[in-house]
Amino acid sequence: MSETSVFPVRAEVAENAWCDEAGYFKLYEQSIADPEAFWAEHGKRIHWFKPFTQVKDVNYGPGDVSIKWFADGTTNACYNCVDRHLPAKKDETAIIWEGDSPSEHLHITYGELYENVCRLANAMKARGVKQGDRVTIYMPMIPEAAYAMLACARIGAIHSVVFGGFSPDALAGRIQDCESDCVITADEGLRGGRKVPLKANTDKALESCPGVKTVFVVRRTGGQIGWADGRDVWYHEACAAVSSDCPAEELEAETPLFILYTSGSTGQPKGVLHTTGGYMVYASMTHQYVFDYHDGEVYWCTADVGWVTGHSYIVYGPLANGATTLMFEGVPNYPDSSRFWQVCDKHKVNIFYTAPTAIRALMREGEAPVKATKRDSLRLLGTVGEPINPEAWLWYHHVVGEERCPIVDTWWQTETGGILITPLPGATPLKPGSATRPFFGIRPVIVDSEGKHLEGATEGNLCIADSWPGQMRTVYGDHERFIQTYFSTYPGKYFTGDGCRRDADGYYWITGRVDDVINVSGHRMGTAEVESALVAHGKVAESAVVGYPHDIKGQGIYAYVTLNAGEEPNDELRKELVQWVRKEIGPIASPDLIQWAPGLPKTRSGKIMRRILRKIAENEYGSLGDTSTLADPGVVDELIENRMNRS
Ligand code: 6R9
């Protein structure tokens, strides 16, 4: 895609939008020139029990890093998402739930949301859950997942949502890390007509989590499950037994709201901690401006609540804005690959936000499943999770949006809490594949490997020079790791881990991770996590995992495996190892390709040369660069000879 192909903002979009191009530049400049004044003003967009007088209190180091926003104000995230809308919207739809099967859907009003959330909050209190306690939510995409998050927020408990596709071991690790003693789950989930054994997985996980005292179980399918008396409680029974009113706690702005585990380049997943006031200001403001949300519109984000996108843009952002947010239990290709668009027609969806991997998978099915639907309610499309290739962008634009709908390609991270680089629909001419310009208050800088600022059109490592209200505050239980991971590579700046190019128009193009994190179907995977799962297998001596280009997933997982002496490499063992990783982490971590490696290329100091392994996995073995520092250059020829990806 040449950089000259620009899709201008259509006049009718700009006229009705919250912000046009001149408005964007004016507000952006204000936000950078005087962040205190800008955020003092926009911080008022949420309800504060006690208004803040302090705005920004940030120290990016050197030494300690501390980030506080609106610190002397008091608020409550749940109050902002629910109670605040009751006077005007008690009978309006807060959540549209679309089941896995097209025959099931529900409309939940703000009034009903209030009652459901209050009941669960009271049921948790009755089981001793209190402010500051960690509650693990392991749920399918059903309204109770949102109730659970909001109920925690209401009483000041910290939720940790664990994606329903994670294995018992991954769940156990996350429960142990934050010492959570309450879990909310369901008997089974339902996705694409298949059952997901959530309660059985929870039971398995809890074998190694003796600290868990309560498990609330939502009855979703009515399937057979195990039961631990005293520990397990039916959700519907517990909620029926308590009052439907529960006060929202008045909480200081920096009260922790949630922990969300995410992969990094080393070690186990980190517990990213977000707090209340700044996060809510930022999630609600970005939801309004980026999706140009107007009252009464139906907004649908297809993410799972197990990821940050589900937190900020299914639950907290939209509900803080009094929106109607659609929650989908199913998958894009069930019962058939028209499903997304059928749901758009059925519920008259105006704004649709999904991942490039879903677009690529649907694109492969051709135009017919899209054309079989009307999609005339759609006016805005969005993407998130990974770079979108221009071909997929153009298909989304032409076929799905019929050239009528602007596309917002939103770049952000679990750590950032909300969208940082993005077009605004009424303000930003679009370039396919570019996340375009920074949101208000965001100062992207591109640096070289020494940390030197690169100006103008350039390429390098993406950092953010100053804080914004939605930024993570720490790694739960390990503040040192927070400083190390994000503020030590380029002191004084937040390092994103992403590579980035800036063009002559000042547009940002994210080029992907520069660390050992791979992005598989928009899901972050630390290569180290997959490696440690592999070496935990009794027959594996050593392993190195890298990403390689994959048509649908963006990146696939390529594992080099060295077996213990005497072990026989064969297809059966290959299948066994794939199953093993699925069991250890979850299906999203399944290696796509496993290559038997008698040896791995190492430096003389024993460091695995991943650069070389990446090249071979990419089938780019002709350009390996300097291999002279290898301890045994011979292993490279062997690996090339037996490479798995010959595309
Ligand atoms: C929200 C989310 C974050 C990583 C991020 C980057 C990649 C996300 C992107 C994108 C290019 C976009 N990423 N959005 N790359 N264009 N629009 O996905 O959070 O799961 O933490 O992943 O995803 O590499 O660093 P998270």
Coordinates of N, CA, C and O in Angstrom, one line a residue, residues 332 336-342 345 362-375 395 399:
P332 N -17.2 -16.1 15.3 CA -17.6 -15.5 14.0 C -18.2 -16.5 13.0 O -18.9 -16.1 12.1
D336 N -22.7 -20.1 10.9 CA -22.0 -20.0 9.6 C -21.2 -18.6 9.6 O -21.3 -17.8 10.5
S337 N -20.4 -18.4 8.6 CA -19.6 -17.2 8.6 C -20.3 -15.9 8.3 O -19.6 -14.9 8.0
S338 N -21.6 -15.9 8.3 CA -22.4 -14.6 8.2 C -22.7 -14.1 9.6 O -23.3 -13.1 9.7
R339 N -22.3 -14.9 10.6 CA -22.9 -14.6 12.0 C -22.7 -13.1 12.4 O -23.6 -12.5 12.9
F340 N -21.5 -12.6 12.3 CA -21.2 -11.2 12.8 C -22.2 -10.3 12.1 O -22.8 -9.4 12.8
W341 N -22.4 -10.5 10.8 CA -23.3 -9.5 10.1 C -24.7 -9.7 10.4 O -25.5 -8.8 10.4
Q342 N -25.1 -11.0 10.6 CA -26.5 -11.3 11.0 C -26.8 -10.6 12.3 O -27.9 -10.1 12.5
D345 N -27.4 -7.0 11.8 CA -28.8 -6.7 11.3 C -29.8 -6.9 12.4 O -30.7 -6.1 12.6
L362 N -12.6 -14.2 8.0 CA -13.9 -14.0 7.3 C -13.6 -13.7 5.8 O -14.4 -14.1 4.9
M363 N -12.6 -12.9 5.6 CA -12.2 -12.5 4.2 C -12.0 -13.8 3.3 O -12.3 -13.8 2.2
R364 N -11.4 -14.8 4.0 CA -11.1 -16.0 3.3 C -12.3 -16.7 2.8 O -12.3 -17.5 1.8
E365 N -13.4 -16.5 3.5 CA -14.7 -17.1 3.1 C -15.4 -16.4 1.9 O -16.4 -16.8 1.4
G366 N -14.8 -15.3 1.5 CA -15.3 -14.6 0.3 C -16.4 -13.6 0.7 O -16.7 -13.4 1.9
E367 N -17.0 -12.9 -0.3 CA -17.9 -11.8 0.0 C -19.3 -12.3 0.2 O -20.1 -11.6 0.9
A368 N -19.7 -13.5 -0.3 CA -21.1 -13.9 -0.2 C -21.7 -13.9 1.2 O -22.8 -13.4 1.4
P369 N -21.0 -14.4 2.2 CA -21.6 -14.4 3.6 C -21.8 -13.0 4.1 O -22.7 -12.8 4.9
V370 N -21.0 -12.1 3.6 CA -21.2 -10.7 4.0 C -22.4 -10.1 3.3 O -23.4 -9.5 3.8
K371 N -22.4 -10.3 2.0 CA -23.4 -9.8 1.1 C -24.8 -10.3 1.4 O -25.8 -9.7 1.0
A372 N -24.9 -11.5 2.0 CA -26.2 -12.1 2.4 C -26.9 -11.2 3.5 O -28.0 -11.5 3.9
T373 N -26.2 -10.2 4.0 CA -26.8 -9.4 5.1 C -26.9 -8.0 4.6 O -26.2 -7.6 3.7
K374 N -27.7 -7.1 5.4 CA -27.8 -5.7 5.0 C -26.7 -4.8 5.5 O -26.2 -4.0 4.8
R375 N -26.5 -4.9 6.8 CA -25.5 -4.1 7.5 C -25.8 -2.6 7.3 O -24.9 -1.7 7.5
W395 N -10.7 -4.7 2.4 CA -11.8 -5.6 2.3 C -12.9 -5.2 3.4 O -14.1 -5.1 3.1
V399 N -16.1 -4.1 1.5 CA -17.1 -5.2 1.5 C -18.0 -5.0 2.7 O -19.2 -4.9 2.6

